CSV table of C-alpha atoms and ligand atoms in Angstrom, one decimal:
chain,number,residue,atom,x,y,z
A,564,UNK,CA,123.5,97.6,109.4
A,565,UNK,CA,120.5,95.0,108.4
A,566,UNK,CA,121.4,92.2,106.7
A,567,UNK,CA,118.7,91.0,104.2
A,568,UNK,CA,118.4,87.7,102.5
A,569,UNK,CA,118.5,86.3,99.3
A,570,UNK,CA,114.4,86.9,98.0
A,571,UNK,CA,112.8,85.9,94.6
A,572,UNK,CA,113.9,87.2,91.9
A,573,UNK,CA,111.8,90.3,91.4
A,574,UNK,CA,113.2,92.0,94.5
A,575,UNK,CA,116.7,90.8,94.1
A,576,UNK,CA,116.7,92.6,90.7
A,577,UNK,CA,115.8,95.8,92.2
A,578,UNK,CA,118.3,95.5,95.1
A,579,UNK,CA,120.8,94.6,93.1
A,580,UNK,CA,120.3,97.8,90.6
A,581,UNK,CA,120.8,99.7,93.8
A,582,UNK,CA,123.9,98.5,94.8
A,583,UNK,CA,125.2,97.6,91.2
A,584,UNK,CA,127.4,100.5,91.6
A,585,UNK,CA,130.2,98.9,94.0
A,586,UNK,CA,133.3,97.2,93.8
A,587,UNK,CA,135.1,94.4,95.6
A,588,UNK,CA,138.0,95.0,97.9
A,589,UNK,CA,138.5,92.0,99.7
A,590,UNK,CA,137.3,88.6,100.7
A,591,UNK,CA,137.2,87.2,104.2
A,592,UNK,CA,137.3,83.8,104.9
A,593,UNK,CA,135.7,83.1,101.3
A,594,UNK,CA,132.9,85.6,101.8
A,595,UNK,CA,133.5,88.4,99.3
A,596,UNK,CA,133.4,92.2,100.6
A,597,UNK,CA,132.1,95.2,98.6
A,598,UNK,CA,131.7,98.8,99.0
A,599,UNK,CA,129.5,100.9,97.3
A,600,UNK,CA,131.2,103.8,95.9
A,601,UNK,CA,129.2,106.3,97.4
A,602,UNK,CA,130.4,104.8,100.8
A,603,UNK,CA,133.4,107.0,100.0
A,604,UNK,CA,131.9,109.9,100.1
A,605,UNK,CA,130.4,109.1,103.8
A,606,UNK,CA,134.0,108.2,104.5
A,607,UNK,CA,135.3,111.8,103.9
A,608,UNK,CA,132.5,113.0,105.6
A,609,UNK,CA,132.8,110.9,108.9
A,610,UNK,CA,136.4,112.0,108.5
A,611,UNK,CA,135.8,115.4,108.1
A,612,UNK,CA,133.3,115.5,111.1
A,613,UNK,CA,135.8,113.8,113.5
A,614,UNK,CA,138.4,116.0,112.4
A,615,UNK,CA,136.8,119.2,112.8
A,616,UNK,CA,135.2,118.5,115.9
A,617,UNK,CA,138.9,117.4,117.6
A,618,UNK,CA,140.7,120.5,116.5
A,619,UNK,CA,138.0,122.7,118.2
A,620,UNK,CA,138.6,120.6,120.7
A,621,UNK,CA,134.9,120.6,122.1
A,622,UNK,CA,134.9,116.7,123.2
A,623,UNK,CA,134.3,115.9,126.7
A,624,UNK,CA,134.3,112.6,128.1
A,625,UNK,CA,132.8,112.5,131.8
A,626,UNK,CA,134.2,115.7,133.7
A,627,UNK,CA,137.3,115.2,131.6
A,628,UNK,CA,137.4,117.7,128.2
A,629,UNK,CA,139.7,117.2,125.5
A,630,UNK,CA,142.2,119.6,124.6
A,631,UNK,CA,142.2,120.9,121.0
A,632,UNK,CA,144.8,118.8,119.3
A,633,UNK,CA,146.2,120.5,115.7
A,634,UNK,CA,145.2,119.9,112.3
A,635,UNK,CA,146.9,117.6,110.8
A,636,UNK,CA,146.8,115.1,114.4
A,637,UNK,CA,143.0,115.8,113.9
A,638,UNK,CA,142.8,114.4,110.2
A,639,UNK,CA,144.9,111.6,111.1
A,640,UNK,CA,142.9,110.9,114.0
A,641,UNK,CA,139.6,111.4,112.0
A,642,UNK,CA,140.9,108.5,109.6
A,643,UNK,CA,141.9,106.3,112.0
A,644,UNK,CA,138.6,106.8,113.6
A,645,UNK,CA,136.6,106.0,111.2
A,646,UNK,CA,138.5,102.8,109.9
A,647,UNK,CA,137.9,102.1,113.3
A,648,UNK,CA,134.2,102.2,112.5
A,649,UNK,CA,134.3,101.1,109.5
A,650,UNK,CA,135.7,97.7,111.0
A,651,UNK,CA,132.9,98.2,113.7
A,652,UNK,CA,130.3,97.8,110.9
A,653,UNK,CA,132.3,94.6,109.1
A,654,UNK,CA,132.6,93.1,112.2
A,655,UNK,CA,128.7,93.3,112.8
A,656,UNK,CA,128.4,92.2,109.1
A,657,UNK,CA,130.7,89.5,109.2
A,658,UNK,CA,128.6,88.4,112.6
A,659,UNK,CA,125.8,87.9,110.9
A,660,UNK,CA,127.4,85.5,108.0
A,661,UNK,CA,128.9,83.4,110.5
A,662,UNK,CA,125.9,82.6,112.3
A,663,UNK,CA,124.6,82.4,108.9
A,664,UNK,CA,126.6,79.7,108.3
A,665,UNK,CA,126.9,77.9,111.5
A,666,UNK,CA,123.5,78.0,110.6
A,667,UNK,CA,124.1,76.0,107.1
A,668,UNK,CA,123.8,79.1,105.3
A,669,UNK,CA,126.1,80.4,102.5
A,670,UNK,CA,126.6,83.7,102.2
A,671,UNK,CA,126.4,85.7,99.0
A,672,UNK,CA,128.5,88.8,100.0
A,673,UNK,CA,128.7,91.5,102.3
A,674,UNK,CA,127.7,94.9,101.1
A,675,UNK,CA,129.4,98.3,102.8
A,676,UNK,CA,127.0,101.3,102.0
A,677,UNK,CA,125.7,104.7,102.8
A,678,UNK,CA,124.3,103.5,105.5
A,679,UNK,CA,125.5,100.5,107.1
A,680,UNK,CA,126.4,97.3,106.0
A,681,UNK,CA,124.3,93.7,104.5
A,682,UNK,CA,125.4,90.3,104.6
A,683,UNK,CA,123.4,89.1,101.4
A,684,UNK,CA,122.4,85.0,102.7
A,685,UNK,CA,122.0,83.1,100.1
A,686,UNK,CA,118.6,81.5,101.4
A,687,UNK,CA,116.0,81.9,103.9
A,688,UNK,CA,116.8,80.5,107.3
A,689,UNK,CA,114.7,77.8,107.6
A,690,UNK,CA,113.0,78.1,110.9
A,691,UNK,CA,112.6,81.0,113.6
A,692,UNK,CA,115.3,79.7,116.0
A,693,UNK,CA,118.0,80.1,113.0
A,694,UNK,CA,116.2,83.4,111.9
A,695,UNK,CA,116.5,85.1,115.4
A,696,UNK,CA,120.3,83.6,116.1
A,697,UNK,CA,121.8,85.7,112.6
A,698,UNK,CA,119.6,88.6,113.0
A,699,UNK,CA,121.1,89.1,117.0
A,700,UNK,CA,124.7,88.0,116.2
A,701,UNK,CA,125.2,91.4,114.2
A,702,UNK,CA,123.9,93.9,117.4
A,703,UNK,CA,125.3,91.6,119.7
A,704,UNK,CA,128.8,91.9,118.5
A,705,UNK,CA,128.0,95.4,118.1
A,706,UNK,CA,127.6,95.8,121.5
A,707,UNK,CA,130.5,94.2,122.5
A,708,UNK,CA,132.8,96.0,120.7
A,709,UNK,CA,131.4,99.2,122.5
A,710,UNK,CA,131.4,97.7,125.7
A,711,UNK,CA,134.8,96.8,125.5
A,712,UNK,CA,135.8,100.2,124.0
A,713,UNK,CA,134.4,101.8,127.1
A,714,UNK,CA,135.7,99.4,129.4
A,715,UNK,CA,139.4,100.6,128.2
A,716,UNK,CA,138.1,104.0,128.1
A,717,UNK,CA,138.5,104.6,131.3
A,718,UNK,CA,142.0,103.5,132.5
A,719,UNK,CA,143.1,105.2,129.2
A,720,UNK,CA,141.7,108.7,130.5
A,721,UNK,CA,143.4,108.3,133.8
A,722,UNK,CA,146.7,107.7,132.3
A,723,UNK,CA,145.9,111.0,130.3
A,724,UNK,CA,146.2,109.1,126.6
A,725,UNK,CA,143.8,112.0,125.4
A,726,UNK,CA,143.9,111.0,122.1
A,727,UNK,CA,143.1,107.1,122.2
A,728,UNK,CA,140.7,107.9,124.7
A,729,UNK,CA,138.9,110.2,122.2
A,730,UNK,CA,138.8,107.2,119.6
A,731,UNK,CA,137.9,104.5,122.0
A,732,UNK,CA,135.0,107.1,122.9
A,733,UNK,CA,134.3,107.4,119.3
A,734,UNK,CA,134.2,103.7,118.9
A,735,UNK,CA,132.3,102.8,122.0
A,736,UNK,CA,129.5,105.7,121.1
A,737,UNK,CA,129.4,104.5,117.1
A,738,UNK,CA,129.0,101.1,118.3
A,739,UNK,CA,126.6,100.7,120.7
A,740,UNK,CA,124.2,103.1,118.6
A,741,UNK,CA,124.6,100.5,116.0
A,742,UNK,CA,123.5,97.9,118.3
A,743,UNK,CA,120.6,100.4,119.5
A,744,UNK,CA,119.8,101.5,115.7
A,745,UNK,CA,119.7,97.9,114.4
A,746,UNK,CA,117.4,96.6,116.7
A,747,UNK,CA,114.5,98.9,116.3
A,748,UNK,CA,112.0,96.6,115.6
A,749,UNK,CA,110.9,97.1,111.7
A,750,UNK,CA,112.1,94.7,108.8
A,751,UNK,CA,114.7,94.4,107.1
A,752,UNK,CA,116.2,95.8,109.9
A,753,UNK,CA,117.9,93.1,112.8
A,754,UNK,CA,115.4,93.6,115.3
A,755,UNK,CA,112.8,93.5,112.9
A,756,UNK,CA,113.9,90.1,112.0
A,757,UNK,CA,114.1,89.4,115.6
A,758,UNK,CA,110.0,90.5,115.7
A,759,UNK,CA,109.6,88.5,112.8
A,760,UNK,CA,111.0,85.3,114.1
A,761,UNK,CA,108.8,85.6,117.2
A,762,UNK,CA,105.6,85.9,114.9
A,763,UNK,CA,106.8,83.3,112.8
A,764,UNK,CA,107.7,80.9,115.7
A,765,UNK,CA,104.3,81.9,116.7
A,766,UNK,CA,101.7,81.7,114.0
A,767,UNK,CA,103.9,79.7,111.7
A,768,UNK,CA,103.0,81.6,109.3
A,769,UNK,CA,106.6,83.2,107.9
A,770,UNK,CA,104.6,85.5,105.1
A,771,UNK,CA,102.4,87.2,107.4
A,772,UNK,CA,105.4,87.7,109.9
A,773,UNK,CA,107.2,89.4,107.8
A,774,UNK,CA,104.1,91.1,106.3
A,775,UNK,CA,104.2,92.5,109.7
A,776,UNK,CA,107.3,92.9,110.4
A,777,UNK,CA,108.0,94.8,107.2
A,778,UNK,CA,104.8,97.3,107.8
A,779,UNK,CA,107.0,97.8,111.6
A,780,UNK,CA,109.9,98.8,109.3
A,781,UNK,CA,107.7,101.2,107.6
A,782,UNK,CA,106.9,102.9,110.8
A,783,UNK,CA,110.1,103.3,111.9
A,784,UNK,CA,111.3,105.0,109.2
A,785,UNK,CA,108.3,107.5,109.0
A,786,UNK,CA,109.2,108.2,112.6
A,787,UNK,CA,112.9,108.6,111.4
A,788,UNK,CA,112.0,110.8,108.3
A,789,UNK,CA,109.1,113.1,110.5
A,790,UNK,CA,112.6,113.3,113.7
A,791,UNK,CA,114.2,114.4,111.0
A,792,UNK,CA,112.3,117.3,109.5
A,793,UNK,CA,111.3,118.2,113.1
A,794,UNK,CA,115.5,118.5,113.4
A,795,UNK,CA,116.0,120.4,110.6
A,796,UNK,CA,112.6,122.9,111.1
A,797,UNK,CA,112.5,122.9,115.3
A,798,UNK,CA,114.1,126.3,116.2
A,799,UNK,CA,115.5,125.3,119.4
A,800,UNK,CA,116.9,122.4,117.4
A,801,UNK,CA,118.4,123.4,114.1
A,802,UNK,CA,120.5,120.0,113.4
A,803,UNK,CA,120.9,120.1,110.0
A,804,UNK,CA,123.4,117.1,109.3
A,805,UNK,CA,121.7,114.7,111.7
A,806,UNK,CA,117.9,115.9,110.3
A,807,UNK,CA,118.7,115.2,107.0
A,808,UNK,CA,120.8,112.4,107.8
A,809,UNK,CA,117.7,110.8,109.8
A,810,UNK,CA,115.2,111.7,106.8
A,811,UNK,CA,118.3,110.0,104.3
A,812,UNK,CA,118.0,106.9,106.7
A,813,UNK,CA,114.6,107.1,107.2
A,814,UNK,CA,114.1,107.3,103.4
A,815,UNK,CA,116.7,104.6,102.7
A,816,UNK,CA,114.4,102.0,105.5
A,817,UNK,CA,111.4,102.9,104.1
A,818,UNK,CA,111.5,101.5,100.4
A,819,UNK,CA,113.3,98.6,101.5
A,820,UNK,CA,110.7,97.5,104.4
A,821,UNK,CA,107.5,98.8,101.5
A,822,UNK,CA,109.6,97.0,98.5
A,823,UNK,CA,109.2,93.4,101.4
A,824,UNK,CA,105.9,94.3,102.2
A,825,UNK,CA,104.6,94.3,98.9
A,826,UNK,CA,106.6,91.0,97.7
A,827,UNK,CA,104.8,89.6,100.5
A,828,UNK,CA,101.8,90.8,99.3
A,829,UNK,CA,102.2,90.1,95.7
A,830,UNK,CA,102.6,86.2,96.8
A,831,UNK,CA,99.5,86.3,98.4
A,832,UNK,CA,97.5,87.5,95.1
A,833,UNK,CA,98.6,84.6,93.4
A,834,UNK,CA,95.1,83.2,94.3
A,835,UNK,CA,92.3,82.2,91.4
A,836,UNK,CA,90.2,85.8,93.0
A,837,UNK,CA,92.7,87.7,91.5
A,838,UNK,CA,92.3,86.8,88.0
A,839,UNK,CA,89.4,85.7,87.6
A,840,UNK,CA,86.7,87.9,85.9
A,841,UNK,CA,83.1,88.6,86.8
A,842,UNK,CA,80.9,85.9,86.2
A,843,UNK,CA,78.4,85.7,83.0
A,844,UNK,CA,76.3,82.7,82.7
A,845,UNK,CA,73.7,81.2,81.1
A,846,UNK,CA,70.4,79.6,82.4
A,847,UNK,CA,70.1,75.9,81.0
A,848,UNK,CA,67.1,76.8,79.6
A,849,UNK,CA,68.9,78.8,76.8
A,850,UNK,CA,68.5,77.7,73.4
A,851,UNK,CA,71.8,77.1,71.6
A,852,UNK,CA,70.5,79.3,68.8
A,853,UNK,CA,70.2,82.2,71.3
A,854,UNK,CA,73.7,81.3,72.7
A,855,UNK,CA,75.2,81.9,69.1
A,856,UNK,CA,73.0,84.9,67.5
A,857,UNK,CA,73.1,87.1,71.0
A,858,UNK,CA,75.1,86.0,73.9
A,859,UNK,CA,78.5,84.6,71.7
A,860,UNK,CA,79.1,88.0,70.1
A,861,UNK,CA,79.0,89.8,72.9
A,862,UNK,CA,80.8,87.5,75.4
A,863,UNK,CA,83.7,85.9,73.7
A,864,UNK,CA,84.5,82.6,76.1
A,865,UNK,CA,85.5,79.2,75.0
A,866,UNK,CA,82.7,78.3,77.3
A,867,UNK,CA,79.9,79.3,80.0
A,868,UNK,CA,78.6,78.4,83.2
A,869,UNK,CA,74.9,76.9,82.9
A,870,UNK,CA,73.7,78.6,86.2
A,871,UNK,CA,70.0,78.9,87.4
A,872,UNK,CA,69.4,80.9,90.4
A,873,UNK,CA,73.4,81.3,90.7
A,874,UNK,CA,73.7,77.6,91.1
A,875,UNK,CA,76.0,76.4,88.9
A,876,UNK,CA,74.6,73.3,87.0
A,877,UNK,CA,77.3,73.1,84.7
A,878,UNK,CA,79.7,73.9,81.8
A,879,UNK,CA,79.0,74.4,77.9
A,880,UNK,CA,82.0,74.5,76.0
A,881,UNK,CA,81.6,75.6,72.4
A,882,UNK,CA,83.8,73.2,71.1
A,883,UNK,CA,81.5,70.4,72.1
A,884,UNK,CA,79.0,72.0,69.9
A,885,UNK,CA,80.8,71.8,67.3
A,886,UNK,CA,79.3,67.8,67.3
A,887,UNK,CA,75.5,69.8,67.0
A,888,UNK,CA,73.9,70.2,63.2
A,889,UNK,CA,72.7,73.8,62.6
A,890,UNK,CA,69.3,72.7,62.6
A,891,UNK,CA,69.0,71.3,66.0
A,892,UNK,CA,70.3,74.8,67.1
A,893,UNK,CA,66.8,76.0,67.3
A,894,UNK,CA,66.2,73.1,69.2
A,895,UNK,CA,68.8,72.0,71.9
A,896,UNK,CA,69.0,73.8,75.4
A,897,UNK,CA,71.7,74.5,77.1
A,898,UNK,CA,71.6,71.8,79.8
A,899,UNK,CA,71.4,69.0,77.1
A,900,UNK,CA,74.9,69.9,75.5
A,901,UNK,CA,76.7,71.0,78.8
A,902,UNK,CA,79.0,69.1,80.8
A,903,UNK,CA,77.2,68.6,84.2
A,904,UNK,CA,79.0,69.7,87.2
A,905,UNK,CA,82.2,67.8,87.9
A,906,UNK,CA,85.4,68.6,90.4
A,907,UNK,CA,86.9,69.5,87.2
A,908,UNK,CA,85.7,72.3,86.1
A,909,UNK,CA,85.0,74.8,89.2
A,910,UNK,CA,87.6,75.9,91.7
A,911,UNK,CA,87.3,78.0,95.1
A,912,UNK,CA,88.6,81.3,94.6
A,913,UNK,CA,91.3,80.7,97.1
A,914,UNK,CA,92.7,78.3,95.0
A,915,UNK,CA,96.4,78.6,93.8
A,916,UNK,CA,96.4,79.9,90.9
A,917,UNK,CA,98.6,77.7,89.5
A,918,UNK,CA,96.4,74.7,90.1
A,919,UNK,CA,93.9,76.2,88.6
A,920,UNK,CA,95.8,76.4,85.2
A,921,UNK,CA,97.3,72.8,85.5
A,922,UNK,CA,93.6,71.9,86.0
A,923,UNK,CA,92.2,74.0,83.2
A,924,UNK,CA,94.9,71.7,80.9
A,925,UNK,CA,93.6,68.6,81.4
A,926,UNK,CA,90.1,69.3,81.9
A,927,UNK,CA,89.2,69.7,78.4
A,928,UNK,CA,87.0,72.7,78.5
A,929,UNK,CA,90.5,75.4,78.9
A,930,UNK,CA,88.0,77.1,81.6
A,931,UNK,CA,86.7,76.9,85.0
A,932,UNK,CA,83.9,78.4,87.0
A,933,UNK,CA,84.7,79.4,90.5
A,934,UNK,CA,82.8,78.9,92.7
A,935,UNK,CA,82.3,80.3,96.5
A,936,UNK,CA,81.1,78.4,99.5
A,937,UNK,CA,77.5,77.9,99.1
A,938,UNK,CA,77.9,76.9,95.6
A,939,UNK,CA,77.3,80.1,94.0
A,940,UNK,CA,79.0,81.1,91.0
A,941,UNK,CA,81.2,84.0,92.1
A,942,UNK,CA,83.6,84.2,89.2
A,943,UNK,CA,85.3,82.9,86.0
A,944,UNK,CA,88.7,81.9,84.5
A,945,UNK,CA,89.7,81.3,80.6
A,946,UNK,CA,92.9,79.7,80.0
A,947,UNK,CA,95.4,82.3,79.4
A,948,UNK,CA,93.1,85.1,79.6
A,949,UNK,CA,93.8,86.4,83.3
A,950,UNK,CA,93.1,89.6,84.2
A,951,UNK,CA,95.6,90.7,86.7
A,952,UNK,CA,95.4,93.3,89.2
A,953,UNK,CA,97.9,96.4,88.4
A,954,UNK,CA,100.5,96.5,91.3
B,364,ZN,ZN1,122.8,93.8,111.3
């Protein structure tokens, strides 16, 4: 039903463990087409359902009601019927992947499970207007399909074709609650991309659209999992297949738009306030011989901040006293061995963190103060001695 792109690595690994289990059956102009095997067992089910429900005959389509056909016309027709929607949901698939690539897009492979269908893109689409196009080609073709499966509905009834008019029913129904269903506005589902475009084309700011867009998807699918209960529990209700298959969906939605959310999230950490640790410095009064008999052994850093009223003044590395005899320990303060304050050794702690450790190479003290706004010392980074937040 959603079709999802290609992400980093961290969350492609856990998608793919969840459809490792599927094997290929075809592929369609190059693209190739899996199932996952527990599609089958939805298969029997949908089969089963269809069948069941056309030998008791209970259908009804306007005024006109089906008659009860037998058994084995029922099973045939509950294959053929779901084929029929099984194509629905490869069409809306394969919709997606050609936008996608009309859109200069490869496509990865198209996915059939429980629940739906995914066209895997190999990339991000690159701006909102291609982002919006492959997200609505899926429910738009959707939507056709049941249009036009409605549209022959009716001369079909009139002619009293019973049966086909009991698939084409089927069809249009399946189809345009696809469309419906998929554009619900939470990511990774269509419409959520189509809410995500629109905040991206408006903020230009693609990971906080889909920050939001993925926290929409979240929703959703606690209002699908809370219908569902209500389904299952509501004594005037007492759907049991479609409450647990709402609280399966809803369950399904929900760790896929959390697993986005936090991907997104876990980009944005990757700032020097992350990892830094809380500041310790030194006033640059200190005498070295202080430094070394009671601040070294309880602070193990390659170097300090030389601070006085959270000012930072600058850094003393230990290896530059290495240069200093012993007996001018007693002697030397702080501020006469430091390194005075230089772009070089302090960073903001929005910072990347990555420039932070390309400038910690080359600045020759493997450390760097961070500092905030006003110049105060808010924080401190070793070279390879991060402390990172659990996630
Ligand atoms: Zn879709």
């Amino acid at each position: 039903m959603s079709h999802k792109e290609a992400q980093t690595k961290k969350t492609n690994v856990s998608l793919k463990d969840f459809y490792k289990r599927q094997i290929t059956v075809a592929h369609i102009f190059g693209i190739p087409v899996r199932f996952d095997y527990r599609w089958f067992i939805v298969f029997i089910l949908s089969v089963w359902l269809i069948a069941v429900n056309l030998s008791r005959g209970g259908m009804f389509i306007g005024s006109f009601r089906l008659q009860p056909v037998g058994t084995v016309t029922a099973w045939v027709l509950g294959v053929i019927t779901t084929l029929g929607l099984f194509l629905s949901v490869l069409a809306h698939e394969l919709s997606h992947a050609f936008m996608g690539r009309s859109e200069g897009i490869e496509i990865e492979e198209i996915v059939l499970h429980p629940f739906g269908g995914l066209a895997r893109l190999r990339n991000e689409p690159e701006n909102p207007r291609a982002e919006f196009r492959i997200a609505v080609a899926g429910p738009a073709a959707s939507f056709l399909i049941g249009v036009v499966s409605f549209v022959l509905l009716l001369p079909t009834v009139r002619a009293g074709y019973s049966i086909a008019a009991a698939i084409l029913l089927l069809l249009s129904a399946g189809n345009l609650l696809l469309a419906i269903f998929n554009l619900f506005p939470g990511y990774p589902l269509d419409g959520g991309r189509v809410l995500r475009a629109i905040l991206w084309r408006r903020t230009g700011d693609i990971r906080e659209a889909t920050r939001l867009a993925g926290i929409c998807g979240m929703l959703i699918a606690a209002i699908l999992i809370i219908f569902g209960v209500y389904m299952v529990i509501a004594p005037n209700f007492r759907s049991y297949f479609m409450g647990f298959w709402s609280v399966l969906v809803g369950v399904f939605l929900f760790d896929a738009a959390y697993s986005v959310v936090k991907h997104v999230q876990g980009r944005l950490e990757n700032i020097v306030r992350e990892a830094m640790s809380a500041p310790f410095s030194i006033e640059p009064d200190l005498l070295i011989s202080n430094l070394i008999d009671s601040v070294l052994p309880m602070h193990r850093q390659v170097a300090f901040p030389v601070t006085h009223e959270r000012r930072l003044h600058g850094m003393l590395s230990l290896e530059d006293l290495k240069a200093l005899p012993r007996e001018r320990w007693h002697l030397t303060r702080a501020r006469d061995v430091m390194r005075p304050i230089a772009p070089r050794f302090f960073v903001e702690p929005n910072a990347r963190l990555e420039y932070a450790r390309e400038l910690m190479k080359r600045n020759g003290i493997r450390s760097l103060a961070v500092v905030g706004k006003n110049g105060e010392l808010v924080g401190f980074l070793q070279s390879g001695k991060f402390k990172r937040k659990r996630r």
